[in-house]
Coordinates of C-alpha atoms in Angstrom, one line a residue:
X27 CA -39.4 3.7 -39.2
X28 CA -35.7 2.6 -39.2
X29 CA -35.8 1.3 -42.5
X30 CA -36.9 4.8 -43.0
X31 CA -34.4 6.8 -41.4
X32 CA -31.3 4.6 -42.3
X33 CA -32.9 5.5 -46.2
X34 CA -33.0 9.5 -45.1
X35 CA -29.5 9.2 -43.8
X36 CA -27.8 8.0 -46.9
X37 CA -29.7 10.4 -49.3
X38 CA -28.6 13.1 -46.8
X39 CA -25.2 12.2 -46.6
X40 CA -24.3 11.1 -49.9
X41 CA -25.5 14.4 -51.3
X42 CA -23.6 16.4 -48.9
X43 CA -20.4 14.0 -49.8
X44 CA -20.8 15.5 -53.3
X45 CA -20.8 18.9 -51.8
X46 CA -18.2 18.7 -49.9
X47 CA -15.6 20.2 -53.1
X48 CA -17.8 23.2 -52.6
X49 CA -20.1 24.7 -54.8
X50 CA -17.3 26.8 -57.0
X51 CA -19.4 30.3 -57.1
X52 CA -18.7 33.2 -54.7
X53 CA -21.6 35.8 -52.8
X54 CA -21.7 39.4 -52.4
X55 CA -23.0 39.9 -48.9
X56 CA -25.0 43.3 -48.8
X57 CA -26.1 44.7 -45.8
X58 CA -28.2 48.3 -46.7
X59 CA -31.2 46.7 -44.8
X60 CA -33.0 47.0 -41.4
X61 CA -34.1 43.1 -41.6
X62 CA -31.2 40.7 -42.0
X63 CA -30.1 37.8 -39.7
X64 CA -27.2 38.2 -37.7
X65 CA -23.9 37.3 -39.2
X66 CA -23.5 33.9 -37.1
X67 CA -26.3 33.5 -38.3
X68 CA -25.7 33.7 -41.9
X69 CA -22.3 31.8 -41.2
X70 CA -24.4 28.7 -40.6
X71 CA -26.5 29.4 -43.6
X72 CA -23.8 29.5 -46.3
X73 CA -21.6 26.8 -44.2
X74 CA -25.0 24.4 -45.0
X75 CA -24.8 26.1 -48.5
X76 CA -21.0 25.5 -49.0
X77 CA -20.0 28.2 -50.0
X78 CA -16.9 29.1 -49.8
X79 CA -16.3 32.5 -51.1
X80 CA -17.8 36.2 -49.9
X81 CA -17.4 39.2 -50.8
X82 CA -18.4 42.6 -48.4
X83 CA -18.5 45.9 -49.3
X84 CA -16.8 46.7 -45.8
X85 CA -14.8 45.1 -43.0
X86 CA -17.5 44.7 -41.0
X87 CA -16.0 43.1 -38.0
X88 CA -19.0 41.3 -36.7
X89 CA -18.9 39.5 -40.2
X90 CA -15.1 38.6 -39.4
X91 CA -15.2 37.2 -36.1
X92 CA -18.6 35.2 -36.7
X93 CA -16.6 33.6 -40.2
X94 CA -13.5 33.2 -37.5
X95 CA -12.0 29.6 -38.2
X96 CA -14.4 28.9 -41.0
X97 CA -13.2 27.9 -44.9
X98 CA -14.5 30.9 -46.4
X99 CA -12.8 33.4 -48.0
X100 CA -13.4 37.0 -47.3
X101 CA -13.3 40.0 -50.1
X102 CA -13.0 43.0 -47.7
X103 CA -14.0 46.3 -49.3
X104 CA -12.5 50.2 -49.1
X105 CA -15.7 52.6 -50.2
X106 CA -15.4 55.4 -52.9
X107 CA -15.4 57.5 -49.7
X108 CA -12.6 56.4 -48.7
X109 CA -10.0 57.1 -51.4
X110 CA -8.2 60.1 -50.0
X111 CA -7.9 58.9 -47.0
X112 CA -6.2 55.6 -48.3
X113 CA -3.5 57.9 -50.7
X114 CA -2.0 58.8 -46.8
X115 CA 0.6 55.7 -45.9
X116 CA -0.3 56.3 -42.3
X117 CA -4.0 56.0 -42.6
X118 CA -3.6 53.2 -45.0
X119 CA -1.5 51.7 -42.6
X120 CA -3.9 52.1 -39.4
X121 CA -6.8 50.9 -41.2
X122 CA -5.3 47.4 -42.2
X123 CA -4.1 47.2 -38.4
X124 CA -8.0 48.1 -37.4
X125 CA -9.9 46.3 -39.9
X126 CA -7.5 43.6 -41.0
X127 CA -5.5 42.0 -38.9
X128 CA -7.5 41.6 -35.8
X129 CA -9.1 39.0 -37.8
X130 CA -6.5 37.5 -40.6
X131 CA -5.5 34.4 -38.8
X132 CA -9.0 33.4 -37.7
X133 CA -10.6 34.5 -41.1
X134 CA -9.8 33.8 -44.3
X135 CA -9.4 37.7 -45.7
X136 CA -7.9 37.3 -49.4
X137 CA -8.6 40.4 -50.7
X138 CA -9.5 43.9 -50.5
X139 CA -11.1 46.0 -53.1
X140 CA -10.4 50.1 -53.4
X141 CA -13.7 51.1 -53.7
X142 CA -16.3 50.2 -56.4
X143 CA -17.3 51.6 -60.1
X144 CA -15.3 54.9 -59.9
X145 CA -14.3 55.0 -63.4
X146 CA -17.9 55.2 -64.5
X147 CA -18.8 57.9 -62.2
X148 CA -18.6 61.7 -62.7
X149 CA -16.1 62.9 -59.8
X150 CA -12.6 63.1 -62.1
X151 CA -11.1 63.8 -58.1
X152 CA -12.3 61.0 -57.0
X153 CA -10.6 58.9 -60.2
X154 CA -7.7 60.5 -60.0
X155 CA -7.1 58.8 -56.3
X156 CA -7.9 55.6 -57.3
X157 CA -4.9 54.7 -58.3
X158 CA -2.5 56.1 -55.8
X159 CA -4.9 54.1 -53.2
X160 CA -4.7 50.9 -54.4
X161 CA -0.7 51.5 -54.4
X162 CA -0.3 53.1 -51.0
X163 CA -2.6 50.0 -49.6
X164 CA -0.8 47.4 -51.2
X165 CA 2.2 49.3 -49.8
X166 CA 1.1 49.2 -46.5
X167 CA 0.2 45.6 -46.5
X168 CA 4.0 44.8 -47.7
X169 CA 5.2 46.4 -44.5
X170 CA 2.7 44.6 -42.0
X171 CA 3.8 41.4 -44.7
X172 CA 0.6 40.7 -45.7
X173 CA 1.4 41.3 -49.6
X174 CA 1.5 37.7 -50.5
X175 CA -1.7 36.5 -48.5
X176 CA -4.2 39.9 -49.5
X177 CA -4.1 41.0 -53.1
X178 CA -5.9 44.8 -53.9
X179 CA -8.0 45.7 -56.9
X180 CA -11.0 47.7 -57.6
X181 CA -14.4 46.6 -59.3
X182 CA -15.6 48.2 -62.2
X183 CA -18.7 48.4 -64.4
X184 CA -18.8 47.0 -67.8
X185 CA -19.3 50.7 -69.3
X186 CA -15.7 51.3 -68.8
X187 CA -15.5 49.3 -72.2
X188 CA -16.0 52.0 -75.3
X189 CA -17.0 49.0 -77.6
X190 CA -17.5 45.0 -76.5
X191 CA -18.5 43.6 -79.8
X192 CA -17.1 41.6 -81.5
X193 CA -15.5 40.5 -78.2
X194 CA -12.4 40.2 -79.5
X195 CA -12.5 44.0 -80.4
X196 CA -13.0 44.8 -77.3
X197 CA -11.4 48.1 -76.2
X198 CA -11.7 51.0 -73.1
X199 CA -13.4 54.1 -73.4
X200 CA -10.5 56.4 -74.6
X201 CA -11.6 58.9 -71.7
X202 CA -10.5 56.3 -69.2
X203 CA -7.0 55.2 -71.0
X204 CA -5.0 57.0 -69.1
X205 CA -6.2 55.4 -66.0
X206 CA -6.5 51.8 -67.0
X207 CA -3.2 51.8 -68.5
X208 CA -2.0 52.6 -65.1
X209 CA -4.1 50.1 -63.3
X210 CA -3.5 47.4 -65.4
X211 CA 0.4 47.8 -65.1
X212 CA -0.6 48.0 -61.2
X213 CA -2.3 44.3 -61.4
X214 CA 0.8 43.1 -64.1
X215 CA 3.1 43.9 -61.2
X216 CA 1.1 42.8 -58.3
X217 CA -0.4 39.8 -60.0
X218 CA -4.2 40.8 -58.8
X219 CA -7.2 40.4 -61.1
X220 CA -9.1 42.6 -62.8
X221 CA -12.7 42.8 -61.5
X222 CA -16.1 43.8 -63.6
X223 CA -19.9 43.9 -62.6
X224 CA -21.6 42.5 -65.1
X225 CA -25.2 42.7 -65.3
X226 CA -26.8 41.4 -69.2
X227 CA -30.2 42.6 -67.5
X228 CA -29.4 45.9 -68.0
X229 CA -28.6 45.2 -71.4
X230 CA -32.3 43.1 -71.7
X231 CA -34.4 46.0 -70.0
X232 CA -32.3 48.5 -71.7
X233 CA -33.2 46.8 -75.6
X234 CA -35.8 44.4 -74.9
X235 CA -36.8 44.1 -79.1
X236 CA -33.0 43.6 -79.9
X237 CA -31.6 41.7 -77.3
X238 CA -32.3 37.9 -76.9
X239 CA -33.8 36.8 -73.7
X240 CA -32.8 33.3 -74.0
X241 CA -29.2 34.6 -75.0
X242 CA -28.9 36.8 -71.7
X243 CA -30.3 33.7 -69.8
X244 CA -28.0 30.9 -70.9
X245 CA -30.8 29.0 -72.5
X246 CA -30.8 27.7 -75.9
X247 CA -30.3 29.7 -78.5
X248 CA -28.5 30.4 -81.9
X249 CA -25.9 32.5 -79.6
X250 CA -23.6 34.9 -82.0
X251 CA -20.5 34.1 -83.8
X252 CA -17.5 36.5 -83.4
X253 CA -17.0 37.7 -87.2
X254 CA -12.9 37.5 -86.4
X255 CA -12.3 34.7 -84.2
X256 CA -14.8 32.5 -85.4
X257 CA -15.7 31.6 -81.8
X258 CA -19.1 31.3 -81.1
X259 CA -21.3 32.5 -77.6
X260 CA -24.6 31.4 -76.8
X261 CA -24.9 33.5 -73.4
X262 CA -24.1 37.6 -73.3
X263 CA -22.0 37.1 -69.9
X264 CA -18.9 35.2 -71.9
X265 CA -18.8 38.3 -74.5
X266 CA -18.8 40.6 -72.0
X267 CA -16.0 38.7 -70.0
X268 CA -13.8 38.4 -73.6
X269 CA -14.4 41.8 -74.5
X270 CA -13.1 43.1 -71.4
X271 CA -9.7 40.7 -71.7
X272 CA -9.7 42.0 -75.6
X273 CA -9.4 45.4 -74.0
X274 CA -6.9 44.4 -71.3
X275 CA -4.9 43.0 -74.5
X276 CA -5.3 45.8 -76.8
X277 CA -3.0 47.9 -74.2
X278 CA -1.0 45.7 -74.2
X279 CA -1.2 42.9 -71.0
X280 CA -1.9 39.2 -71.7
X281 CA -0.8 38.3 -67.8
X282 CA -4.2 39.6 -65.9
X283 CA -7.4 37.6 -65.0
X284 CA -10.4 38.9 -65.4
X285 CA -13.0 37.8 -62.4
X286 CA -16.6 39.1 -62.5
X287 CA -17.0 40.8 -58.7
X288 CA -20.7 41.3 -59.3
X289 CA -23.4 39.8 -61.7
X290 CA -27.1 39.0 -60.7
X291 CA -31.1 39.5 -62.0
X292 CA -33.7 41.0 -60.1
X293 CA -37.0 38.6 -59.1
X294 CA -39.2 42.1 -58.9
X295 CA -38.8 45.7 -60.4
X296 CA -40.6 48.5 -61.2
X297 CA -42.8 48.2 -64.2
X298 CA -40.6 49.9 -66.7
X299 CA -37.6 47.3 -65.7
X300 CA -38.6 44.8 -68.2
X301 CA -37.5 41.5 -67.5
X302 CA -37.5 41.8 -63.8
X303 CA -39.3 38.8 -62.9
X304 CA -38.8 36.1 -60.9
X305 CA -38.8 33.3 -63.3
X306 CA -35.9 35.4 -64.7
X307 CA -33.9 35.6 -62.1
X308 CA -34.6 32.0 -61.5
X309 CA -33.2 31.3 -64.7
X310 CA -30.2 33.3 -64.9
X311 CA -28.9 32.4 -61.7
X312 CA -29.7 28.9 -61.7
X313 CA -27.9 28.3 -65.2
X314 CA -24.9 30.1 -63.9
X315 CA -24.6 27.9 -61.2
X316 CA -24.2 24.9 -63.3
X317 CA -22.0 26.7 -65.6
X318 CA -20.1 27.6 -62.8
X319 CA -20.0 23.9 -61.6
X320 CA -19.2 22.6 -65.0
X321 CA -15.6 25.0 -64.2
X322 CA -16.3 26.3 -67.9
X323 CA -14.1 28.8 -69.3
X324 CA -15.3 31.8 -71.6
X325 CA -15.1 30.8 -75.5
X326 CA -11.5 32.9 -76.3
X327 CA -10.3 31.5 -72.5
X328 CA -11.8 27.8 -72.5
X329 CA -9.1 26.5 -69.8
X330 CA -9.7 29.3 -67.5
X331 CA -12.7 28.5 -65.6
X332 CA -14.8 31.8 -64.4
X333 CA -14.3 33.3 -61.3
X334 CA -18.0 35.0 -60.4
X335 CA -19.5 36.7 -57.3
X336 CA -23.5 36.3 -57.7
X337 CA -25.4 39.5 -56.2
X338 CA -26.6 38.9 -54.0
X339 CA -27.5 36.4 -50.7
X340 CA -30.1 38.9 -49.4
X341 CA -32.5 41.0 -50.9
X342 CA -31.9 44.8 -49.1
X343 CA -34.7 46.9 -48.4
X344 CA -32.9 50.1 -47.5
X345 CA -31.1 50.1 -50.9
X346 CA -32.2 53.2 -52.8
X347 CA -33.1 53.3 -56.4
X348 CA -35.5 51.0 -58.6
X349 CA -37.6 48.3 -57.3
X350 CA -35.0 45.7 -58.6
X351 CA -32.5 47.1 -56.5
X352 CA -34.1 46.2 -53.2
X353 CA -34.8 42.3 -55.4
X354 CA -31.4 40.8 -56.3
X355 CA -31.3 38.8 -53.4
X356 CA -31.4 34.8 -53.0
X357 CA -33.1 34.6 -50.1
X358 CA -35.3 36.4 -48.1
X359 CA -33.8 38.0 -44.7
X360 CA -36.0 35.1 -43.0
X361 CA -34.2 32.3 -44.6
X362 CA -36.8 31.2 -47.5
X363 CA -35.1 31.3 -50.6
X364 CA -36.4 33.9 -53.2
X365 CA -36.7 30.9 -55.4
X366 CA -35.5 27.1 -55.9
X367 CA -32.2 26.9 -57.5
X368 CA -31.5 23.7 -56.3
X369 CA -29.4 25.6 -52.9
X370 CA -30.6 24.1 -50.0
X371 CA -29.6 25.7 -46.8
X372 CA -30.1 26.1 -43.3
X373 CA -31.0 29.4 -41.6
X374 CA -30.9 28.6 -37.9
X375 CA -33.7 30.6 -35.3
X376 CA -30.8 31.7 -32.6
X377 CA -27.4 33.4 -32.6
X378 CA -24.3 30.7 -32.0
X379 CA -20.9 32.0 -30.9
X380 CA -18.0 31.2 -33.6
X381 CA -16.9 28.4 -31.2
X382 CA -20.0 26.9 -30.6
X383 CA -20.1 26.7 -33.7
X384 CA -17.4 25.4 -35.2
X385 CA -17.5 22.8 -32.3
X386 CA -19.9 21.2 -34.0
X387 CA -18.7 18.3 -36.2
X388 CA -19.6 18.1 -40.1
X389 CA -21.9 15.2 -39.3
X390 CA -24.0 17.5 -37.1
X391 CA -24.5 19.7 -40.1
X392 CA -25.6 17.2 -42.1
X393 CA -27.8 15.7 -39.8
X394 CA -30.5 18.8 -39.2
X395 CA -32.5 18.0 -42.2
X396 CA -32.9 14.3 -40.8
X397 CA -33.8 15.4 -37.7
X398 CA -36.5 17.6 -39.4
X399 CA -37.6 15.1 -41.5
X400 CA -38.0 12.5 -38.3
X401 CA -39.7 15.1 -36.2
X402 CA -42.2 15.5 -39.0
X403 CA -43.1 11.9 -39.4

């Protein structure tokens, strides 16, 4: 039994000592669902996962305080419904006091998005605050002297682009000109990325007989050559990453990173969502990972490794729409992952305070699954 345990010990800790650098990818941390775990909860969960990046769609501040003193970075979100709003100084002002800095200097709050998709929608109202927003929030954080700790941008969906291949011919929709030119002059001055969903599943289900599977999975494949760079791409995500920084260069910017804020595969859909499956989605997001952990860079940015936000850590049953939006998620709301990626964490059965919690030493962490193990012998 000792011989045992001591053996348990250093397979548990020497993998955890090769974790410790963190696993490099980042989490979008939905919450349209009536099942979740509790955010202290989920604090232990991705601690034991190591991950060290989230993004929220809100400020939820029961997400803040149960992150408080942890080494995860926080995207906080603004929604489309609140663009007007955020165009007033004052209001822009009081929410970065309400939602912001109650929790800044016990959680790592890097960012905060102004709202999410808007150029692909059909409000031209709602588009034309988007800019004015970002400014007057980025003002506001200047004069609370936040500015250098909490960049602002906006997520948008691929179809802003008008064409994305060749990637390097890349270009926006020439609708939208007007108001990328101004955003992208925004993120020049402020030096914030530029952030896209990308999602090659839609391009899959959308042209199942003309798009490779393999090539939207990362698996092997003859991948596509770009007739005017030469550059090669064996995986859909890296084309759709270059075209968008071929667009960003056609008008003229050469200084802005391009981050993806949201990219994923759904284990279930309905039955016209071809490629919805589980092994999929297995697929997809476990080769990302490793690319991910490899720090690659995109073919036409090879020392710039890619910045992604995986959707999502939880599937969400309240989310309306297809079957595969309710099926993005990693894990279920109990814990058990969705499937086997080679992420191992720990879901624990009770709510622990922030201080509790961090009270705990590393070793602690890293000594649950031995403790399991023992208990089981």
């Amino acid at each position: 039994m000792a011989t045992l345990i001591r053996v348990l010990l250093i397979l548990v800790l020497s993998d955890s000592i090769v974790s410790i650098r963190g696993l490099g990818i980042g989490i979008n941390y939905g919450q349209i669902a009536n099942n979740l775990p509790s955010p202290s909860r989920v604090a232990y969960l991705l601690q034991s996962l190591n991950i060290s990046k989230v993004k929220l769609y809100d400020a939820n501040p029961n997400v803040l305080t149960a992150f408080g003193n942890s080494n995860v970075e926080f995207v906080v979100g603004l929604g489309n419904e609140d663009l007007q709003k955020m165009t007033d100084p004052i209001q822009a002002q009081t929410w970065i006091q309400q939602h912001v800095l109650p929790y800044i200097f016990q959680t790592k709050i890097t960012c905060i998005t102004i709202g999410n998709e808007v150029l692909t929608g059909n409000d031209t109202q709602l588009m034309s605050y988007l800019l004015p927003a970002m400014q007057t929030v980025y003002g506001a954080l200047g004069s609370l002297g936040l500015k250098k700790d909490v960049y602002v941008t906006t997520a948008h969906s691929t179809g802003i682009l008008g064409n994305s291949f060749p990637p390097s011919a890349g270009v926006f929709r020439q609708d939208l000109a007007e108001y990328i030119q101004s955003i992208l002059n925004f993120h020049s001055q402020t030096d914030s990325p530029f952030l896209i969903n990308a999602y090659p599943f839609f391009a899959y289900k959308d042209n199942p007989n003309q798009v490779s599977l393999d090539y939207v999975l990362f698996q092997s494949n003859p991948g596509t050559t770009d007739p005017i760079t030469n550059l090669k791409y064996d995986n859909m995500l890296y084309a759709q990453i270059d075209a968008v920084y071929s667009a960003i260069k056609a008008m003229g910017h050469t200084d802005i990173q391009v981050r993806v804020s949201e990219t994923g595969w759904p284990s279930k859909g309905d039955p016209s969502e071809v490629g919805a499956t589980l092994e999929n989605a297995r697929l997809y997001n476990g080769n990302l990972l490793s690319r991910v952990q490899q720090n690659q860079g995109t073919p036409a940015k090879p020392s710039v490794p890619i910045d992604v936000y995986v959707f999502a850590l939880f599937n969400e049953d309240l989310k309306p729409g297809p079957s595969s939006e309710r099926n993005y998620g990693l894990y279920y709301p109990d814990g058990t992952p969705v499937y086997n990626i080679g992420l191992q964490g720990f879901l624990p059965r009770m709510d622990y305070s922030a201080s509790y919690r961090n009270g705990l030493d590393f070793f602690h962490l890293l000594l649950f699954p031995v403790a399991f193990l023992i208990c089981t012998l």
